[in-house]
Coordinates of C-alpha atoms in Angstrom, one line a residue:
Chain A
M1 CA 0.0 0.0 0.0
Q2 CA 1.2 3.4 -0.9
Y3 CA 2.0 5.6 2.0
I4 CA -0.3 8.6 1.9
E5 CA 1.1 11.7 3.5
K6 CA -1.3 13.4 5.9
P7 CA -2.5 16.6 4.4
V8 CA -0.9 19.6 6.2
H9 CA -2.6 22.9 6.0
P10 CA -0.3 25.3 4.1
F11 CA -0.6 27.8 6.9
N12 CA 0.9 25.2 9.3
R13 CA 3.8 24.6 6.9
I14 CA 4.6 28.3 7.0
L15 CA 4.4 28.3 10.8
D16 CA 6.9 25.4 10.9
H17 CA 9.5 27.7 9.4
V18 CA 9.1 30.4 12.0
P19 CA 10.6 28.9 15.1
I20 CA 9.1 30.8 18.1
L21 CA 6.4 32.9 16.5
G22 CA 4.9 29.8 14.9
D23 CA 4.4 28.2 18.3
V24 CA 2.9 31.4 19.6
I25 CA 0.4 31.7 16.8
R26 CA -0.7 28.1 17.1
Q27 CA -2.3 29.0 20.5
P28 CA -5.7 30.6 19.9
L29 CA -5.1 33.4 22.4
G30 CA -1.6 33.9 21.2
A31 CA -2.9 34.3 17.7
I32 CA -5.5 37.0 18.8
G33 CA -2.7 38.8 20.6
F34 CA -0.4 38.5 17.5
I35 CA -3.1 40.0 15.3
I36 CA -3.6 43.0 17.6
V37 CA 0.1 43.6 18.0
L38 CA 0.5 43.3 14.2
A39 CA -2.3 45.8 13.6
F40 CA -0.7 48.1 16.2
I41 CA 2.7 47.9 14.5
I42 CA 1.2 48.5 11.1
C43 CA -0.4 51.7 12.5
V44 CA 2.9 52.8 13.9
I45 CA 4.8 52.4 10.7
F46 CA 2.1 53.4 8.1
A47 CA 0.2 56.0 10.2
P48 CA 0.2 58.7 7.4
L49 CA -1.1 56.2 4.9
I50 CA -3.8 54.7 7.1
A51 CA -5.1 57.9 8.7
P52 CA -7.6 59.6 6.3
Y53 CA -6.8 63.1 7.7
D54 CA -4.0 64.9 9.4
Y55 CA -4.3 64.5 13.2
S56 CA -4.5 68.2 13.8
R57 CA -6.9 69.1 10.9
Q58 CA -9.9 70.8 12.3
D59 CA -13.5 70.8 11.0
I60 CA -15.3 73.0 13.5
P61 CA -18.8 72.8 11.9
N62 CA -18.6 69.0 12.4
R63 CA -17.3 69.1 16.0
L64 CA -18.3 66.2 18.4
A65 CA -19.9 64.3 15.5
G66 CA -20.7 60.6 15.8
P67 CA -19.3 58.0 13.5
S68 CA -20.1 58.6 9.8
A69 CA -18.8 57.7 6.3
Q70 CA -16.8 60.9 6.4
Y71 CA -15.4 60.5 9.9
W72 CA -15.4 56.8 10.7
L73 CA -15.2 57.1 14.5
G74 CA -16.6 60.6 14.8
T75 CA -14.8 63.9 15.7
D76 CA -13.6 65.5 18.9
H77 CA -14.4 68.9 20.5
I78 CA -12.6 70.9 17.8
G79 CA -13.7 68.7 14.9
R80 CA -10.6 66.6 14.5
D81 CA -11.0 63.1 13.1
I82 CA -10.8 60.6 16.1
F83 CA -9.7 57.7 13.9
S84 CA -6.7 59.6 12.5
R85 CA -5.8 60.8 15.9
L86 CA -5.9 57.3 17.3
V87 CA -3.8 55.9 14.4
Y88 CA -1.1 58.6 15.0
G89 CA -1.5 58.1 18.7
S90 CA 0.0 54.6 18.3
R91 CA 3.2 56.3 17.3
I92 CA 3.3 58.2 20.6
A93 CA 2.4 55.0 22.6
F94 CA 5.2 53.0 20.9
G95 CA 7.6 55.9 20.9
T96 CA 7.3 56.3 24.6
A97 CA 7.1 52.6 25.6
L98 CA 10.0 51.4 23.6
P99 CA 12.7 53.9 24.8
S100 CA 11.5 53.8 28.4
V101 CA 11.5 50.0 28.6
A102 CA 15.0 50.1 26.9
I103 CA 16.2 52.5 29.6
A104 CA 14.8 50.4 32.4
L105 CA 16.3 47.2 30.8
T106 CA 19.7 48.7 30.3
I107 CA 20.2 50.4 33.7
G108 CA 18.5 47.5 35.5
T109 CA 20.6 44.9 33.8
L110 CA 23.8 46.8 34.6
L111 CA 22.9 47.3 38.3
G112 CA 21.6 43.7 38.6
L113 CA 24.9 42.3 37.0
I114 CA 27.0 44.4 39.3
A115 CA 25.0 43.5 42.5
G116 CA 24.8 39.8 41.7
Y117 CA 28.4 39.5 40.6
L118 CA 30.2 41.6 43.2
G119 CA 28.0 40.6 46.1
N120 CA 28.6 41.8 49.7
K121 CA 28.4 45.5 50.3
V122 CA 27.8 46.6 46.8
D123 CA 25.0 44.1 46.5
N124 CA 23.4 45.3 49.8
I125 CA 23.5 48.9 48.7
I126 CA 22.0 48.3 45.4
V127 CA 19.3 46.0 46.9
V128 CA 18.3 48.7 49.5
L129 CA 18.3 51.4 46.8
M130 CA 16.0 49.3 44.5
D131 CA 13.8 48.5 47.5
S132 CA 13.3 52.1 48.3
L133 CA 12.6 53.0 44.7
Q134 CA 10.0 50.3 44.7
A135 CA 8.6 51.6 48.0
F136 CA 6.8 54.3 46.1
P137 CA 3.7 53.3 44.2
S138 CA 5.0 53.9 40.7
I139 CA 2.4 56.5 39.8
M140 CA 3.3 58.5 42.9
L141 CA 7.0 58.4 42.2
S142 CA 6.3 59.5 38.6
L143 CA 4.1 62.3 39.7
A144 CA 6.6 63.5 42.3
I145 CA 9.3 63.7 39.7
L146 CA 7.1 65.1 36.9
A147 CA 5.9 67.8 39.3
L148 CA 9.4 69.1 39.3
L149 CA 10.6 68.3 35.8
G150 CA 7.4 69.5 34.2
P151 CA 5.3 67.5 31.7
S152 CA 7.0 66.5 28.4
L153 CA 7.5 63.4 26.3
V154 CA 11.2 63.1 27.2
N155 CA 10.5 63.5 30.9
V156 CA 7.9 60.8 30.8
I157 CA 10.3 58.4 29.2
I158 CA 13.0 59.1 31.8
V159 CA 10.5 58.8 34.7
I160 CA 9.0 55.5 33.4
G161 CA 12.5 54.1 32.8
L162 CA 13.5 55.0 36.3
T163 CA 10.3 53.6 37.9
W164 CA 10.4 50.3 36.0
M165 CA 14.1 49.8 36.4
P166 CA 14.2 48.0 39.8
N167 CA 12.2 45.0 38.4
Y168 CA 14.9 44.3 35.8
A169 CA 17.7 44.8 38.4
R170 CA 16.0 42.2 40.6
V171 CA 15.6 39.6 37.8
I172 CA 19.1 40.0 36.5
R173 CA 20.6 39.9 40.0
A174 CA 18.8 36.7 41.0
Q175 CA 20.0 35.1 37.7
T176 CA 23.6 36.3 38.1
L177 CA 23.7 35.0 41.7
S178 CA 23.0 31.5 40.5
I179 CA 25.3 31.6 37.6
R180 CA 28.3 33.2 39.4
E181 CA 29.0 30.0 41.3
K182 CA 29.0 27.7 38.2
T183 CA 32.2 25.8 37.4
Y184 CA 32.8 27.3 34.0
I185 CA 32.9 30.8 35.5
E186 CA 35.4 29.7 38.0
S187 CA 37.6 28.1 35.3
E188 CA 37.4 31.4 33.3
R189 CA 38.6 33.2 36.3
S190 CA 41.4 30.7 36.9
I191 CA 42.8 31.3 33.4
G192 CA 42.9 35.0 34.2
A193 CA 39.8 36.4 32.6
T194 CA 38.9 39.9 33.9
D195 CA 35.6 40.5 35.7
G196 CA 34.4 42.7 32.9
S197 CA 34.9 40.0 30.2
I198 CA 33.4 37.3 32.4
L199 CA 30.3 39.6 33.0
L200 CA 29.9 40.6 29.4
S201 CA 30.7 37.4 27.5
H202 CA 29.7 34.7 29.9
I203 CA 27.2 35.9 32.4
L204 CA 25.2 38.4 30.4
P205 CA 24.2 36.1 27.6
N206 CA 22.9 33.6 30.2
V207 CA 20.8 36.0 32.3
I208 CA 19.4 38.3 29.7
A209 CA 16.5 36.1 28.4
P210 CA 14.2 36.5 31.4
A211 CA 14.8 40.2 31.4
L212 CA 13.9 40.5 27.7
L213 CA 10.7 38.5 28.3
L214 CA 9.9 40.8 31.2
A215 CA 10.4 43.8 28.8
A216 CA 8.0 42.3 26.3
M217 CA 5.4 41.8 29.1
D218 CA 6.0 45.3 30.4
L219 CA 5.3 47.1 27.1
P220 CA 1.5 47.2 27.5
W221 CA 1.7 48.4 31.1
V222 CA 4.1 51.1 30.0
I223 CA 1.7 52.1 27.2
T224 CA -1.2 52.4 29.7
F225 CA 1.0 54.2 32.2
E226 CA 2.0 56.8 29.6
A227 CA -1.6 57.3 28.5
G228 CA -2.5 57.6 32.2
L229 CA 0.1 60.3 32.8
S230 CA -1.0 62.1 29.6
F231 CA -4.6 61.8 30.8
L232 CA -3.6 63.7 34.0
G233 CA -1.9 66.3 31.9
M234 CA 1.5 65.2 33.2
G235 CA 2.7 63.5 30.1
V236 CA 2.5 64.3 26.4
R237 CA 1.0 67.7 25.9
P238 CA -1.8 68.5 23.5
P239 CA -2.2 68.8 20.5
T240 CA 0.1 65.7 20.2
P241 CA -2.4 62.8 19.8
S242 CA -1.5 60.6 22.7
W243 CA -4.3 58.2 23.6
G244 CA -4.3 59.7 27.1
V245 CA -4.7 63.2 25.7
I246 CA -7.7 62.1 23.5
L247 CA -9.2 60.4 26.5
S248 CA -8.7 63.5 28.6
D249 CA -10.2 65.8 25.9
G250 CA -13.2 63.4 25.8
Y251 CA -13.6 63.6 29.5
A252 CA -13.8 67.3 29.4
H253 CA -16.7 67.0 26.9
I254 CA -18.3 63.9 28.4
F255 CA -21.8 65.3 28.5
E256 CA -21.7 66.4 24.8
S257 CA -20.3 63.3 23.1
Q258 CA -19.2 59.9 24.3
W259 CA -17.4 58.8 21.2
P260 CA -13.9 60.2 22.0
I261 CA -13.9 58.3 25.4
I262 CA -15.4 55.1 24.0
W263 CA -12.9 54.8 21.1
S264 CA -9.8 55.8 22.9
G265 CA -10.7 53.6 25.9
V266 CA -11.4 50.6 23.6
T267 CA -8.1 51.2 21.7
L268 CA -6.1 51.3 25.0
A269 CA -7.8 48.3 26.4
L270 CA -7.5 46.3 23.2
T271 CA -3.8 47.2 22.8
T272 CA -3.0 46.1 26.3
L273 CA -5.0 42.9 25.9
G274 CA -3.2 42.1 22.6
F275 CA 0.2 42.7 24.0
T276 CA -0.6 40.7 27.2
L277 CA -2.0 37.7 25.3
F278 CA 1.0 37.8 22.9
G279 CA 3.5 38.1 25.8
E280 CA 1.9 35.3 27.8
A281 CA 1.8 33.0 24.8
L282 CA 5.5 33.9 24.1
R283 CA 6.4 33.1 27.7
D284 CA 4.6 29.8 27.6
V285 CA 6.5 28.9 24.5
L286 CA 9.9 30.0 25.9
D287 CA 9.5 28.8 29.4
P288 CA 6.8 26.1 29.6
R289 CA 7.4 25.6 33.4
V290 CA 5.7 28.8 34.3
S291 CA 2.0 28.8 34.0
G292 CA -0.5 31.6 33.6
T293 CA 0.3 34.0 36.4
R294 CA 1.9 37.4 36.1
G295 CA 4.3 38.4 38.8
L296 CA 3.7 41.8 40.3
Chain B
M1 CA 11.2 33.9 63.5
L2 CA 11.8 36.9 65.8
V3 CA 15.2 37.6 64.3
Y4 CA 13.5 37.7 60.9
V5 CA 10.8 40.1 62.1
V6 CA 13.3 42.4 63.7
K7 CA 15.5 42.3 60.6
R8 CA 12.6 43.0 58.4
F9 CA 11.5 45.9 60.7
F10 CA 14.9 47.6 60.5
M11 CA 14.9 47.1 56.7
T12 CA 11.5 48.9 56.6
I13 CA 12.8 51.8 58.7
L14 CA 15.9 52.1 56.5
V15 CA 13.8 52.1 53.3
L16 CA 11.5 54.7 54.9
L17 CA 14.5 56.9 55.6
L18 CA 15.8 56.5 52.1
V19 CA 12.3 57.4 50.7
I20 CA 12.4 60.7 52.8
T21 CA 16.0 61.3 51.6
F22 CA 15.0 60.7 48.0
L23 CA 12.1 63.1 48.2
S24 CA 14.2 65.8 49.7
L25 CA 17.0 65.1 47.2
L26 CA 14.7 65.3 44.3
V27 CA 14.4 69.1 44.6
H28 CA 18.1 69.4 44.2
I29 CA 18.7 66.9 41.4
V30 CA 16.1 68.3 39.2
P31 CA 17.0 71.4 37.2
G32 CA 15.3 74.7 38.1
D33 CA 14.4 76.4 41.3
P34 CA 11.2 75.2 42.9
A35 CA 10.6 78.5 44.7
S36 CA 10.6 80.5 41.5
A37 CA 8.6 77.8 39.8
I38 CA 5.9 78.2 42.5
L39 CA 5.9 82.0 42.3
G40 CA 6.1 82.4 38.6
P41 CA 8.1 84.8 36.4
R42 CA 7.0 88.0 38.1
A43 CA 8.2 87.2 41.6
T44 CA 10.6 89.6 43.2
P45 CA 14.0 88.2 44.4
A46 CA 13.1 89.0 48.0
L47 CA 9.9 87.0 47.7
I48 CA 11.7 84.1 46.2
Q49 CA 14.2 84.2 49.0
K50 CA 11.4 84.1 51.5
V51 CA 9.8 81.0 50.0
R52 CA 13.2 79.4 49.6
S53 CA 13.8 79.7 53.3
A54 CA 10.2 78.6 54.1
M55 CA 11.0 75.5 52.1
D56 CA 14.4 75.1 53.8
L57 CA 16.0 75.3 50.4
D58 CA 18.7 77.7 51.7
K59 CA 19.8 75.1 54.3
P60 CA 22.2 72.3 53.6
F61 CA 20.7 69.0 52.3
Y62 CA 21.3 66.9 55.4
Y63 CA 19.6 69.6 57.5
Q64 CA 16.5 69.3 55.3
V65 CA 16.4 65.5 55.7
G66 CA 17.0 65.7 59.5
N67 CA 14.4 68.4 59.9
M68 CA 11.8 66.4 57.9
V69 CA 12.5 63.3 60.0
L70 CA 12.3 65.3 63.3
N71 CA 9.0 66.9 62.1
L72 CA 7.6 63.5 61.2
L73 CA 8.5 62.1 64.6
H74 CA 6.5 65.0 66.1
G75 CA 3.6 64.1 63.8
S76 CA 4.1 67.2 61.6
L77 CA 4.5 67.5 57.9
G78 CA 5.6 71.1 58.0
T79 CA 3.7 74.2 57.0
D80 CA 1.9 74.8 53.7
I81 CA 3.7 77.7 52.0
I82 CA 0.6 78.9 50.3
T83 CA -2.0 79.0 53.1
G84 CA 0.3 78.9 56.1
Q85 CA -1.7 76.1 57.6
P86 CA -0.1 72.8 58.7
I87 CA 0.1 70.4 55.8
S88 CA -1.0 67.5 58.0
R89 CA -4.4 69.2 58.4
F90 CA -5.0 68.9 54.6
V91 CA -3.6 65.4 54.4
F92 CA -5.5 63.9 57.3
S93 CA -8.8 65.5 56.2
V94 CA -8.7 63.6 52.9
L95 CA -6.7 60.4 53.8
P96 CA -9.7 58.5 55.3
H97 CA -11.6 58.8 52.0
T98 CA -8.7 57.3 50.0
L99 CA -8.4 54.5 52.6
I100 CA -12.1 53.8 52.4
L101 CA -11.9 53.7 48.6
A102 CA -8.9 51.4 48.6
I103 CA -10.2 49.0 51.2
T104 CA -13.7 48.8 49.6
S105 CA -12.1 48.0 46.2
L106 CA -9.8 45.4 47.7
S107 CA -12.8 43.8 49.5
L108 CA -14.7 43.8 46.2
A109 CA -11.8 42.2 44.5
V110 CA -11.5 39.5 47.2
L111 CA -15.3 38.8 47.2
I112 CA -15.5 38.5 43.4
G113 CA -12.0 37.5 42.3
I114 CA -11.4 34.6 44.7
P115 CA -14.7 32.7 44.1
M116 CA -14.1 33.2 40.3
G117 CA -10.6 31.6 40.7
V118 CA -11.9 28.8 42.9
F119 CA -14.7 28.0 40.4
S120 CA -12.2 27.9 37.5
A121 CA -9.7 25.7 39.3
T122 CA -12.4 23.2 40.3
H123 CA -13.8 23.1 36.8
P124 CA -10.6 23.1 34.8
D125 CA -11.0 23.3 31.0
S126 CA -14.8 23.5 31.1
W127 CA -16.4 26.2 29.0
M128 CA -17.1 28.2 32.1
D129 CA -13.4 28.1 32.9
H130 CA -12.5 29.4 29.5
L131 CA -15.1 32.2 29.8
M132 CA -13.7 33.1 33.2
A133 CA -10.2 33.1 31.7
I134 CA -11.3 35.6 29.0
I135 CA -13.1 37.8 31.5
S136 CA -10.2 37.8 34.0
I137 CA -7.5 38.5 31.4
S138 CA -9.6 41.3 30.0
F139 CA -10.2 42.7 33.5
T140 CA -6.4 42.7 34.3
T141 CA -5.7 44.6 31.0
I142 CA -8.3 47.4 31.4
P143 CA -6.6 50.4 32.9
S144 CA -8.4 51.7 35.9
Y145 CA -9.0 55.1 34.4
V146 CA -10.6 53.6 31.3
A147 CA -12.8 51.5 33.5
G148 CA -13.7 54.6 35.6
L149 CA -14.6 56.6 32.5
F150 CA -16.7 53.8 31.0
L151 CA -18.6 53.4 34.3
L152 CA -19.1 57.1 34.5
L153 CA -20.4 57.2 31.0
I154 CA -22.8 54.3 31.4
F155 CA -24.2 54.8 34.9
A156 CA -23.9 58.5 35.5
V157 CA -24.2 60.1 32.0
Q158 CA -26.4 57.7 30.2
L159 CA -28.6 55.9 32.8
H160 CA -28.4 58.5 35.6
T161 CA -28.7 55.7 38.1
L162 CA -25.7 56.4 40.2
P163 CA -24.0 59.7 41.3
A164 CA -20.6 60.3 39.9
M165 CA -19.1 63.4 41.5
G166 CA -17.8 64.0 45.0
L167 CA -18.5 62.3 48.3
G168 CA -22.3 62.9 48.7
K169 CA -24.1 65.0 51.2
A170 CA -22.0 65.5 54.4
G171 CA -23.2 63.2 57.2
D172 CA -25.4 61.1 55.0
T173 CA -24.0 57.6 55.1
I174 CA -26.3 56.1 52.5
D175 CA -25.4 58.9 50.1
Y176 CA -21.7 58.4 50.8
I177 CA -22.0 54.7 50.0
R178 CA -23.9 55.5 46.8
H179 CA -21.0 57.8 45.8
L180 CA -18.5 55.0 46.6
I181 CA -20.0 52.4 44.3
L182 CA -18.7 53.5 40.9
P183 CA -15.2 54.6 42.0
S184 CA -14.6 51.4 44.0
I185 CA -15.7 49.1 41.1
A186 CA -13.5 51.0 38.7
L187 CA -10.5 50.6 41.0
A188 CA -11.3 47.0 41.7
I189 CA -11.6 45.6 38.2
T190 CA -7.9 45.0 37.6
W191 CA -7.6 43.2 40.9
I192 CA -10.7 41.1 40.4
G193 CA -9.1 39.7 37.2
Y194 CA -5.7 39.4 38.8
L195 CA -6.9 37.6 41.9
A196 CA -9.1 35.2 39.8
R197 CA -6.1 34.2 37.8
L198 CA -3.8 33.9 40.8
V199 CA -6.2 31.8 42.9
R200 CA -6.9 29.5 39.9
T201 CA -3.2 28.8 39.3
S202 CA -2.3 28.3 43.0
L203 CA -5.4 26.1 43.7
L204 CA -4.7 24.0 40.7
E205 CA -1.1 23.6 41.8
V206 CA -2.2 22.5 45.3
L207 CA -4.9 20.1 44.0
N208 CA -2.1 18.3 42.2
E209 CA 0.0 17.8 45.4
P210 CA 0.5 14.3 46.8
Y211 CA -1.3 15.1 50.1
V212 CA -4.5 15.9 48.2
R213 CA -4.2 12.6 46.3
T214 CA -3.7 10.8 49.7
S215 CA -6.8 12.5 51.1
R216 CA -8.8 11.3 48.1
S217 CA -7.5 7.8 48.5
E218 CA -8.7 7.9 52.1
G219 CA -12.2 8.6 50.8
L220 CA -12.6 12.2 52.1
S221 CA -15.3 14.1 50.2
E222 CA -14.2 16.2 47.3
G223 CA -15.8 19.3 48.9
L224 CA -13.9 18.8 52.2
I225 CA -10.6 18.4 50.3
R226 CA -11.1 21.3 48.0
Y227 CA -12.5 23.9 50.3
K228 CA -11.0 23.0 53.7
Y229 CA -7.6 21.6 53.0
A230 CA -6.5 22.7 49.5
L231 CA -8.0 26.2 49.5
K232 CA -6.2 27.1 52.8
N233 CA -2.8 26.5 51.3
A234 CA -3.8 28.0 47.9
L235 CA -4.7 31.3 49.5
I236 CA -1.3 31.9 51.1
P237 CA 0.2 33.6 48.0
T238 CA -3.0 35.5 47.6
I239 CA -2.7 37.0 51.1
A240 CA 0.9 38.1 50.3
V241 CA -0.3 39.8 47.2
L242 CA -3.2 41.6 49.1
G243 CA -0.7 43.7 51.1
V244 CA 0.9 44.9 47.9
G245 CA -2.7 45.4 46.6
L246 CA -3.8 47.8 49.2
G247 CA -0.7 50.0 48.6
S248 CA -1.0 49.9 44.8
L249 CA -4.7 50.6 45.0
M250 CA -3.9 53.7 47.0
G251 CA -1.6 54.8 44.2
G252 CA -4.2 53.9 41.5
A253 CA -6.7 56.0 43.4
V254 CA -5.2 59.1 41.8
F255 CA -7.0 58.5 38.5
I256 CA -10.2 57.4 40.1
E257 CA -10.4 60.4 42.5
I258 CA -9.8 62.8 39.6
I259 CA -12.3 61.2 37.3
F260 CA -15.0 61.1 40.0
S261 CA -13.9 64.4 41.6
R262 CA -13.6 62.5 44.9
P263 CA -11.5 64.2 47.6
G264 CA -8.6 62.1 48.6
M265 CA -4.8 61.8 48.5
G266 CA -4.7 61.5 44.8
L267 CA -6.7 64.6 44.1
L268 CA -4.7 66.5 46.8
I269 CA -1.4 65.6 45.1
Y270 CA -2.8 66.3 41.7
N271 CA -4.2 69.7 42.7
A272 CA -0.9 70.6 44.4
I273 CA 1.0 69.7 41.2
Q274 CA -1.2 72.0 39.2
I275 CA -0.1 75.0 41.3
R276 CA 3.4 73.6 41.8
N277 CA 3.1 73.4 45.5
Y278 CA 6.0 71.1 45.9
P279 CA 6.1 70.7 49.7
M280 CA 2.4 69.5 49.6
V281 CA 3.2 67.1 46.7
R282 CA 6.2 65.8 48.7
S283 CA 4.1 65.2 51.9
G284 CA 1.3 63.5 50.0
V285 CA 3.7 61.2 48.2
L286 CA 5.5 60.5 51.4
I287 CA 2.3 59.5 53.3
V288 CA 1.0 57.2 50.5
S289 CA 4.5 55.6 50.2
F290 CA 4.6 55.3 54.0
L291 CA 1.3 53.4 53.9
F292 CA 2.5 51.3 51.0
I293 CA 5.7 50.3 52.9
L294 CA 3.6 49.6 56.0
T295 CA 1.1 47.3 54.3
N296 CA 3.9 45.5 52.6
F297 CA 5.6 45.0 55.9
I298 CA 2.4 43.7 57.5
A299 CA 1.6 41.4 54.6
D300 CA 5.1 40.0 54.9
L301 CA 4.6 39.3 58.6
I302 CA 1.3 37.6 58.0
Y303 CA 2.8 35.6 55.2
T304 CA 5.7 34.4 57.4
F305 CA 3.3 33.6 60.1
L306 CA 1.1 31.5 57.8
D307 CA 3.9 29.8 56.0
P308 CA 7.1 29.5 58.2
R309 CA 9.0 28.0 55.2
I310 CA 9.2 31.5 53.7
Q311 CA 11.6 33.2 56.0
L312 CA 14.5 30.9 55.1
N313 CA 14.2 31.7 51.5
K314 CA 13.7 35.4 52.1
G315 CA 16.5 35.6 54.5
Q316 CA 18.9 34.5 51.8
S317 CA 17.8 36.7 49.0

């Protein structure tokens, strides 16, 4: 009898060629997350092509209009197209989240490596400093700093980077502590490798994976955090179309039109949901031992 | 055990001192002069000097920290530079409202989230479990301010069923509670989802432990095993998280208090930021952080008490 090959859906064949992403998409929730994240990234890259209008174009006679063929999601209080503003807003969300997570990751990794590798007094000092940074509720710490620095995009990035940094320092430190004692590190040291080269070429590659995963999981939280600060008027300033600014404009006119709040709220919640589903599926693929709980 | 508690206590004090130092230091690290920022561009140099000395900015840094600690030990937060009144009067008149909001939200999260988690864990992979998973994931990903605005939109603007602004008529408890409903639900939503997921995971883990299998083999009823023996152990991580929860809910209350115009620490700090009243911002942040540290400390103690295995691990890290 001739062997008949089981038919494989062409889509699955494609997935086989993408190592990690393929496994993520195979999970239903991971696939939903992937679609949302993809849509988000497409908006970030192609914002001018997708948005039908400029984000600051005003059409006063049609202010606070509901959804229509002309303005798909309606207009805000000075007649700006909500859809276009939301599309451009993805750029602000991404442009804040990425650098601030990068700052947190870089400084956190550096401090975590130093604390874990050197140990003793240095370790104690860094741990106590991280503890006291985490002793503030993150929103309070950010408000205290922004109250002095004044609201701006760059300040928000710095503040978020600083607030999120201790998490990374902790993760990297714990990993470094366990790897420091391994035999291959000791043998490196015995052949005269410097601390710097051991840290960079032997410890860092072994400890960075969990921190990178944490960064992926943190992106949606940083996006909502930025929007929250902008909602309070402490982040990105109008007329820049941050989702938080759109939400705050909508709040000011809540009795006249609900559409700005509804659309920007839904966009924020969906983006966070998408990134979270994608991040959790990614984590399940990379580290199957951990099941569905998110650490604080 | 006692050694651990004492050690943890001193760590807490140390962190508290560092928090105070950091808040005093902040004024110096950040560019610009807070006194001229408060007074605006038209202030005379003499006036700026006066405010600077009222804020202790003309004194050395260590003096400021020491002074702040001494004041705190006397139960004082200093004097408000704008009204000349003690800052503590402002803080303590609104603090109870924030505490009530945070505690109500946390209770809601416990009352709704834990049963959801228990139900999911005892019916794993059923369609209800999947539904609960979708609900709880969505809940954890909705930012509290979006939840607050949506609730405001639905119940206050559209349906007019619940009041949205302020605290209600003074002295009217029923009215106070009615004004508490929307804000506390908005603040609780994330934690309902989070607790449901946490309890589901930890209960499933416990239900797979050998001692549960042994109890089953001894013929104990499933209800007794689940709710009496397993749940008790499964709730230990949840209790640890609740301490953190109370603190983080007090932080999250900023948004909710602003959206619902509800007097509280969040609104106090926010309003102080608007007029650049930095000493007020600093005192507000200090008190919220202090409560945050305190609840963490208490949660840690309860946790150690409930599960004595913890302290060994913690002592090392």
